[in-house]
Amino acid sequence: MRLVALIDYGSGNLHSAGRALREAARLGGTGHEIRITHRPEDILAAERVVLPGVGHFADCAAGLRAQAGVVEALETACLKGAVPFLGICVGMQLMAETGREDGATPGLGWIGGEVTRIQPGEGFRVPHMGWNGLALPAAPHPVLSGLGEDPHVYFTHSYAFAASAPEDVAATAGYGAETITAAVARGNLFGTQFHPEKSQATGLRILSNFLSWDPS
């Protein structure tokens, strides 16, 4: 069994993310079982882990830490065991050291940086909501490969990950005066500020890439 643990901690589009992951597994022929779970033993048995998240950083951080043994299992599997990890929206933001929404809240500290409110400038609304183009490097990260010319994905957020190290930024998106970190990557860790489960064919390709990604 090739298990993907989709973490249930009271936040995130669990069912839409689950449906999209199952469709990506079907299209890619990877044979993964997508299991919505908050059980540490499932995380430790998983071949891949997905952490969704919608809402306020502080609420999501508290919800995650309230699940007995989950943070410890994530650290064992993904930091020590190098299991491929995908964070979506606030699930990506939780990889940061600190979130600045509702005061300063500690994140998981897996990737250096903090989550701060976007400042797009006059004429641009916050939250940043809707479709936006991705700016990718000439050699994209494997999870972002094969997206075609001018790929667009779906965003809905008011805060964004300001990574300490530029090399941890895998993609950006322009929004007014703001250059938003659209994806972060380090080793076996990957995260998207946008929602691949809402991003139609492009999102399914990203999820399929994640299911077949070998970061070793």
PDB file of C-alpha atoms in Angstrom:
ATOM      1  CA  MET A   1       0.000   0.000   0.000  1.00  0.00           C
ATOM      2  CA  ARG A   2       1.306   3.444  -0.977  1.00  0.00           C
ATOM      3  CA  LEU A   3      -0.265   5.681   1.644  1.00  0.00           C
ATOM      4  CA  VAL A   4      -0.643   9.454   1.485  1.00  0.00           C
ATOM      5  CA  ALA A   5      -1.570  10.922   4.875  1.00  0.00           C
ATOM      6  CA  LEU A   6      -3.767  14.009   4.431  1.00  0.00           C
ATOM      7  CA  ILE A   7      -3.650  15.628   7.851  1.00  0.00           C
ATOM      8  CA  ASP A   8      -6.939  16.452   9.562  1.00  0.00           C
ATOM      9  CA  TYR A   9      -6.468  19.022  12.318  1.00  0.00           C
ATOM     10  CA  GLY A  10      -9.676  20.999  11.945  1.00  0.00           C
ATOM     11  CA  SER A  11      -8.446  23.278   9.150  1.00  0.00           C
ATOM     12  CA  GLY A  12      -8.262  23.008   5.408  1.00  0.00           C
ATOM     13  CA  ASN A  13     -10.220  21.909   2.383  1.00  0.00           C
ATOM     14  CA  LEU A  14      -9.821  18.265   3.348  1.00  0.00           C
ATOM     15  CA  HIS A  15     -12.437  16.756   1.090  1.00  0.00           C
ATOM     16  CA  SER A  16     -11.626  18.843  -1.995  1.00  0.00           C
ATOM     17  CA  ALA A  17      -7.906  18.191  -1.425  1.00  0.00           C
ATOM     18  CA  GLY A  18      -8.637  14.493  -1.007  1.00  0.00           C
ATOM     19  CA  ARG A  19     -10.675  14.361  -4.214  1.00  0.00           C
ATOM     20  CA  ALA A  20      -7.955  16.181  -6.162  1.00  0.00           C
ATOM     21  CA  LEU A  21      -5.211  13.915  -4.791  1.00  0.00           C
ATOM     22  CA  ARG A  22      -7.227  10.802  -5.677  1.00  0.00           C
ATOM     23  CA  GLU A  23      -7.763  12.128  -9.208  1.00  0.00           C
ATOM     24  CA  ALA A  24      -4.048  12.946  -9.511  1.00  0.00           C
ATOM     25  CA  ALA A  25      -3.192   9.422  -8.357  1.00  0.00           C
ATOM     26  CA  ARG A  26      -5.616   7.999 -10.911  1.00  0.00           C
ATOM     27  CA  LEU A  27      -4.287  10.120 -13.758  1.00  0.00           C
ATOM     28  CA  GLY A  28      -0.692   9.355 -12.840  1.00  0.00           C
ATOM     29  CA  GLY A  29      -1.344   5.674 -12.241  1.00  0.00           C
ATOM     30  CA  THR A  30       0.598   5.820  -8.965  1.00  0.00           C
ATOM     31  CA  GLY A  31      -1.770   3.601  -6.965  1.00  0.00           C
ATOM     32  CA  HIS A  32      -1.719   5.776  -3.845  1.00  0.00           C
ATOM     33  CA  GLU A  33      -4.343   5.507  -1.128  1.00  0.00           C
ATOM     34  CA  ILE A  34      -5.310   8.973   0.131  1.00  0.00           C
ATOM     35  CA  ARG A  35      -6.241   8.783   3.807  1.00  0.00           C
ATOM     36  CA  ILE A  36      -7.636  11.723   5.795  1.00  0.00           C
ATOM     37  CA  THR A  37      -6.195  11.201   9.263  1.00  0.00           C
ATOM     38  CA  HIS A  38      -4.960  12.698  12.517  1.00  0.00           C
ATOM     39  CA  ARG A  39      -3.400   9.437  13.726  1.00  0.00           C
ATOM     40  CA  PRO A  40       0.371   9.582  14.325  1.00  0.00           C
ATOM     41  CA  GLU A  41       0.682   5.928  13.292  1.00  0.00           C
ATOM     42  CA  ASP A  42      -0.751   6.752   9.847  1.00  0.00           C
ATOM     43  CA  ILE A  43       1.742   9.584   9.418  1.00  0.00           C
ATOM     44  CA  LEU A  44       4.612   7.293  10.370  1.00  0.00           C
ATOM     45  CA  ALA A  45       3.391   4.639   7.906  1.00  0.00           C
ATOM     46  CA  ALA A  46       2.805   7.076   5.029  1.00  0.00           C
ATOM     47  CA  GLU A  47       4.897   7.300   1.887  1.00  0.00           C
ATOM     48  CA  ARG A  48       3.874  10.976   1.519  1.00  0.00           C
ATOM     49  CA  VAL A  49       2.290  13.591   3.777  1.00  0.00           C
ATOM     50  CA  VAL A  50       0.021  16.517   2.841  1.00  0.00           C
ATOM     51  CA  LEU A  51      -0.796  19.306   5.305  1.00  0.00           C
ATOM     52  CA  PRO A  52      -3.642  21.593   4.151  1.00  0.00           C
ATOM     53  CA  GLY A  53      -4.715  24.781   5.900  1.00  0.00           C
ATOM     54  CA  VAL A  54      -7.297  27.538   5.642  1.00  0.00           C
ATOM     55  CA  GLY A  55      -7.812  30.429   8.043  1.00  0.00           C
ATOM     56  CA  HIS A  56      -5.625  32.266  10.542  1.00  0.00           C
ATOM     57  CA  PHE A  57      -2.066  31.145  11.160  1.00  0.00           C
ATOM     58  CA  ALA A  58      -2.473  31.172  14.949  1.00  0.00           C
ATOM     59  CA  ASP A  59      -5.667  29.117  14.830  1.00  0.00           C
ATOM     60  CA  CYS A  60      -4.114  26.578  12.476  1.00  0.00           C
ATOM     61  CA  ALA A  61      -0.943  26.318  14.562  1.00  0.00           C
ATOM     62  CA  ALA A  62      -3.005  25.762  17.709  1.00  0.00           C
ATOM     63  CA  GLY A  63      -5.215  23.206  15.975  1.00  0.00           C
ATOM     64  CA  LEU A  64      -2.215  21.256  14.724  1.00  0.00           C
ATOM     65  CA  ARG A  65      -0.514  21.226  18.115  1.00  0.00           C
ATOM     66  CA  ALA A  66      -3.758  20.149  19.785  1.00  0.00           C
ATOM     67  CA  GLN A  67      -3.647  16.816  17.904  1.00  0.00           C
ATOM     68  CA  ALA A  68      -1.814  14.465  20.233  1.00  0.00           C
ATOM     69  CA  GLY A  69       1.464  13.254  18.747  1.00  0.00           C
ATOM     70  CA  VAL A  70       0.898  14.721  15.294  1.00  0.00           C
ATOM     71  CA  VAL A  71       3.676  17.335  15.277  1.00  0.00           C
ATOM     72  CA  GLU A  72       6.116  14.779  16.671  1.00  0.00           C
ATOM     73  CA  ALA A  73       5.075  12.251  14.007  1.00  0.00           C
ATOM     74  CA  LEU A  74       5.469  14.872  11.269  1.00  0.00           C
ATOM     75  CA  GLU A  75       8.966  15.703  12.486  1.00  0.00           C
ATOM     76  CA  THR A  76       9.923  12.031  12.687  1.00  0.00           C
ATOM     77  CA  ALA A  77       8.553  11.209   9.229  1.00  0.00           C
ATOM     78  CA  CYS A  78       9.392  14.349   7.278  1.00  0.00           C
ATOM     79  CA  LEU A  79      12.459  15.803   8.984  1.00  0.00           C
ATOM     80  CA  LYS A  80      14.219  12.656  10.168  1.00  0.00           C
ATOM     81  CA  GLY A  81      12.769  10.189   7.677  1.00  0.00           C
ATOM     82  CA  ALA A  82      12.750  12.494   4.622  1.00  0.00           C
ATOM     83  CA  VAL A  83       9.199  11.500   3.639  1.00  0.00           C
ATOM     84  CA  PRO A  84       8.001  13.863   0.867  1.00  0.00           C
ATOM     85  CA  PHE A  85       5.835  16.599   2.367  1.00  0.00           C
ATOM     86  CA  LEU A  86       3.395  19.024   0.731  1.00  0.00           C
ATOM     87  CA  GLY A  87       1.995  22.014   2.614  1.00  0.00           C
ATOM     88  CA  ILE A  88      -0.968  23.826   1.056  1.00  0.00           C
ATOM     89  CA  CYS A  89      -1.782  27.497   1.841  1.00  0.00           C
ATOM     90  CA  VAL A  90      -1.587  27.857   5.648  1.00  0.00           C
ATOM     91  CA  GLY A  91      -0.143  24.331   5.655  1.00  0.00           C
ATOM     92  CA  MET A  92       2.808  25.798   3.763  1.00  0.00           C
ATOM     93  CA  GLN A  93       2.959  28.843   6.030  1.00  0.00           C
ATOM     94  CA  LEU A  94       3.209  26.616   9.105  1.00  0.00           C
ATOM     95  CA  MET A  95       6.648  25.497   7.902  1.00  0.00           C
ATOM     96  CA  ALA A  96       7.933  29.000   8.733  1.00  0.00           C
ATOM     97  CA  GLU A  97       9.566  30.007  11.997  1.00  0.00           C
ATOM     98  CA  THR A  98       6.947  32.626  12.881  1.00  0.00           C
ATOM     99  CA  GLY A  99       3.534  33.818  11.753  1.00  0.00           C
ATOM    100  CA  ARG A 100       2.693  37.503  12.256  1.00  0.00           C
ATOM    101  CA  GLU A 101      -1.090  37.183  11.938  1.00  0.00           C
ATOM    102  CA  ASP A 102      -2.775  37.836  15.311  1.00  0.00           C
ATOM    103  CA  GLY A 103       0.587  38.629  16.916  1.00  0.00           C
ATOM    104  CA  ALA A 104       3.704  36.466  16.754  1.00  0.00           C
ATOM    105  CA  THR A 105       2.973  32.737  16.705  1.00  0.00           C
ATOM    106  CA  PRO A 106       5.671  30.053  16.418  1.00  0.00           C
ATOM    107  CA  GLY A 107       5.503  27.863  13.344  1.00  0.00           C
ATOM    108  CA  LEU A 108       7.146  24.494  12.854  1.00  0.00           C
ATOM    109  CA  GLY A 109      10.451  26.162  11.998  1.00  0.00           C
ATOM    110  CA  TRP A 110      11.243  23.804   9.127  1.00  0.00           C
ATOM    111  CA  ILE A 111      12.162  26.589   6.672  1.00  0.00           C
ATOM    112  CA  GLY A 112      13.627  29.912   7.774  1.00  0.00           C
ATOM    113  CA  GLY A 113      11.394  32.954   7.496  1.00  0.00           C
ATOM    114  CA  GLU A 114       8.158  34.448   8.705  1.00  0.00           C
ATOM    115  CA  VAL A 115       4.617  34.897   7.459  1.00  0.00           C
ATOM    116  CA  THR A 116       3.657  38.557   7.035  1.00  0.00           C
ATOM    117  CA  ARG A 117       0.712  40.509   5.651  1.00  0.00           C
ATOM    118  CA  ILE A 118       0.923  41.249   1.958  1.00  0.00           C
ATOM    119  CA  GLN A 119       1.203  44.904   0.888  1.00  0.00           C
ATOM    120  CA  PRO A 120       0.172  45.064  -2.780  1.00  0.00           C
ATOM    121  CA  GLY A 121      -0.420  48.807  -2.829  1.00  0.00           C
ATOM    122  CA  GLU A 122      -3.257  51.097  -3.848  1.00  0.00           C
ATOM    123  CA  GLY A 123      -5.943  49.579  -6.025  1.00  0.00           C
ATOM    124  CA  PHE A 124      -5.256  45.977  -5.028  1.00  0.00           C
ATOM    125  CA  ARG A 125      -7.477  44.225  -2.547  1.00  0.00           C
ATOM    126  CA  VAL A 126      -6.452  42.146   0.411  1.00  0.00           C
ATOM    127  CA  PRO A 127      -7.074  39.247   0.543  1.00  0.00           C
ATOM    128  CA  HIS A 128      -5.431  38.319  -2.721  1.00  0.00           C
ATOM    129  CA  MET A 129      -8.134  36.111  -4.181  1.00  0.00           C
ATOM    130  CA  GLY A 130      -8.427  34.507  -7.582  1.00  0.00           C
ATOM    131  CA  TRP A 131      -6.278  33.299 -10.447  1.00  0.00           C
ATOM    132  CA  ASN A 132      -2.721  34.514 -10.880  1.00  0.00           C
ATOM    133  CA  GLY A 133       0.246  33.519 -13.009  1.00  0.00           C
ATOM    134  CA  LEU A 134       3.251  31.680 -11.612  1.00  0.00           C
ATOM    135  CA  ALA A 135       6.777  32.952 -12.225  1.00  0.00           C
ATOM    136  CA  LEU A 136       9.081  29.926 -12.438  1.00  0.00           C
ATOM    137  CA  PRO A 137      12.854  29.636 -12.816  1.00  0.00           C
ATOM    138  CA  ALA A 138      14.319  28.350 -16.072  1.00  0.00           C
ATOM    139  CA  ALA A 139      14.728  24.928 -14.468  1.00  0.00           C
ATOM    140  CA  PRO A 140      11.585  24.506 -12.347  1.00  0.00           C
ATOM    141  CA  HIS A 141      11.385  22.349  -9.265  1.00  0.00           C
ATOM    142  CA  PRO A 142      10.196  18.808 -10.181  1.00  0.00           C
ATOM    143  CA  VAL A 143       6.829  19.404  -8.485  1.00  0.00           C
ATOM    144  CA  LEU A 144       6.322  22.393 -10.808  1.00  0.00           C
ATOM    145  CA  SER A 145       7.557  20.776 -14.008  1.00  0.00           C
ATOM    146  CA  GLY A 146       5.530  20.428 -17.178  1.00  0.00           C
ATOM    147  CA  LEU A 147       3.042  23.203 -16.420  1.00  0.00           C
ATOM    148  CA  GLY A 148       3.275  24.766 -19.864  1.00  0.00           C
ATOM    149  CA  GLU A 149       3.609  28.418 -20.740  1.00  0.00           C
ATOM    150  CA  ASP A 150       2.161  30.998 -18.358  1.00  0.00           C
ATOM    151  CA  PRO A 151       0.581  28.624 -15.805  1.00  0.00           C
ATOM    152  CA  HIS A 152      -2.147  30.113 -13.615  1.00  0.00           C
ATOM    153  CA  VAL A 153      -3.230  28.883 -10.193  1.00  0.00           C
ATOM    154  CA  TYR A 154      -5.821  29.883  -7.599  1.00  0.00           C
ATOM    155  CA  PHE A 155      -4.916  31.983  -4.544  1.00  0.00           C
ATOM    156  CA  THR A 156      -6.880  33.119  -1.512  1.00  0.00           C
ATOM    157  CA  HIS A 157      -4.784  34.665   1.271  1.00  0.00           C
ATOM    158  CA  SER A 158      -3.839  37.860   3.092  1.00  0.00           C
ATOM    159  CA  TYR A 159      -0.465  36.717   4.438  1.00  0.00           C
ATOM    160  CA  ALA A 160       2.523  35.207   2.657  1.00  0.00           C
ATOM    161  CA  PHE A 161       5.771  33.416   3.464  1.00  0.00           C
ATOM    162  CA  ALA A 162       8.822  35.724   3.479  1.00  0.00           C
ATOM    163  CA  ALA A 163      11.604  33.142   3.257  1.00  0.00           C
ATOM    164  CA  SER A 164      14.977  33.980   4.786  1.00  0.00           C
ATOM    165  CA  ALA A 165      16.936  32.215   2.020  1.00  0.00           C
ATOM    166  CA  PRO A 166      16.118  33.019  -1.631  1.00  0.00           C
ATOM    167  CA  GLU A 167      17.032  29.462  -2.622  1.00  0.00           C
ATOM    168  CA  ASP A 168      14.046  28.178  -0.641  1.00  0.00           C
ATOM    169  CA  VAL A 169      11.641  30.025  -2.990  1.00  0.00           C
ATOM    170  CA  ALA A 170      10.493  27.745  -5.821  1.00  0.00           C
ATOM    171  CA  ALA A 171       7.979  30.102  -7.490  1.00  0.00           C
ATOM    172  CA  THR A 172       6.601  33.618  -7.116  1.00  0.00           C
ATOM    173  CA  ALA A 173       3.534  35.542  -8.233  1.00  0.00           C
ATOM    174  CA  GLY A 174       3.162  39.265  -8.807  1.00  0.00           C
ATOM    175  CA  TYR A 175       0.295  41.118  -7.159  1.00  0.00           C
ATOM    176  CA  GLY A 176       0.492  44.880  -7.441  1.00  0.00           C
ATOM    177  CA  ALA A 177       3.671  46.061  -5.721  1.00  0.00           C
ATOM    178  CA  GLU A 178       4.081  42.703  -3.975  1.00  0.00           C
ATOM    179  CA  THR A 179       6.106  39.731  -5.159  1.00  0.00           C
ATOM    180  CA  ILE A 180       4.422  36.858  -3.372  1.00  0.00           C
ATOM    181  CA  THR A 181       6.181  33.627  -2.520  1.00  0.00           C
ATOM    182  CA  ALA A 182       3.962  31.163  -4.360  1.00  0.00           C
ATOM    183  CA  ALA A 183       5.939  28.019  -3.498  1.00  0.00           C
ATOM    184  CA  VAL A 184       8.783  27.033  -1.195  1.00  0.00           C
ATOM    185  CA  ALA A 185      11.039  23.987  -1.358  1.00  0.00           C
ATOM    186  CA  ARG A 186      13.856  22.505   0.658  1.00  0.00           C
ATOM    187  CA  GLY A 187      14.949  18.895   0.319  1.00  0.00           C
ATOM    188  CA  ASN A 188      11.885  16.681   0.699  1.00  0.00           C
ATOM    189  CA  LEU A 189       9.708  19.613   1.802  1.00  0.00           C
ATOM    190  CA  PHE A 190       7.469  21.501  -0.632  1.00  0.00           C
ATOM    191  CA  GLY A 191       4.704  24.024  -0.097  1.00  0.00           C
ATOM    192  CA  THR A 192       2.300  26.102  -2.157  1.00  0.00           C
ATOM    193  CA  GLN A 193       0.629  29.351  -1.122  1.00  0.00           C
ATOM    194  CA  PHE A 194      -2.000  28.706  -3.788  1.00  0.00           C
ATOM    195  CA  HIS A 195      -4.528  25.881  -3.758  1.00  0.00           C
ATOM    196  CA  PRO A 196      -3.646  23.161  -6.287  1.00  0.00           C
ATOM    197  CA  GLU A 197      -6.949  21.421  -5.486  1.00  0.00           C
ATOM    198  CA  LYS A 198      -8.740  24.526  -6.862  1.00  0.00           C
ATOM    199  CA  SER A 199      -6.380  25.086  -9.790  1.00  0.00           C
ATOM    200  CA  GLN A 200      -7.959  22.720 -12.313  1.00  0.00           C
ATOM    201  CA  ALA A 201      -5.598  20.974 -14.772  1.00  0.00           C
ATOM    202  CA  THR A 202      -2.526  22.867 -13.594  1.00  0.00           C
ATOM    203  CA  GLY A 203      -3.242  21.935  -9.993  1.00  0.00           C
ATOM    204  CA  LEU A 204      -3.776  18.273 -10.878  1.00  0.00           C
ATOM    205  CA  ARG A 205      -0.436  18.243 -12.698  1.00  0.00           C
ATOM    206  CA  ILE A 206       1.273  19.682  -9.604  1.00  0.00           C
ATOM    207  CA  LEU A 207      -0.338  17.081  -7.343  1.00  0.00           C
ATOM    208  CA  SER A 208       0.558  14.312  -9.793  1.00  0.00           C
ATOM    209  CA  ASN A 209       4.145  15.572  -9.854  1.00  0.00           C
ATOM    210  CA  PHE A 210       4.213  15.502  -6.048  1.00  0.00           C
ATOM    211  CA  LEU A 211       2.939  11.906  -5.957  1.00  0.00           C
ATOM    212  CA  SER A 212       5.737  10.775  -8.290  1.00  0.00           C
ATOM    213  CA  TRP A 213       8.467  13.084  -6.932  1.00  0.00           C
ATOM    214  CA  ASP A 214      11.637  11.436  -5.651  1.00  0.00           C
ATOM    215  CA  PRO A 215      13.584  14.043  -3.650  1.00  0.00           C
ATOM    216  CA  SER A 216      16.380  11.625  -2.679  1.00  0.00           C
TER     217      SER A 216
END
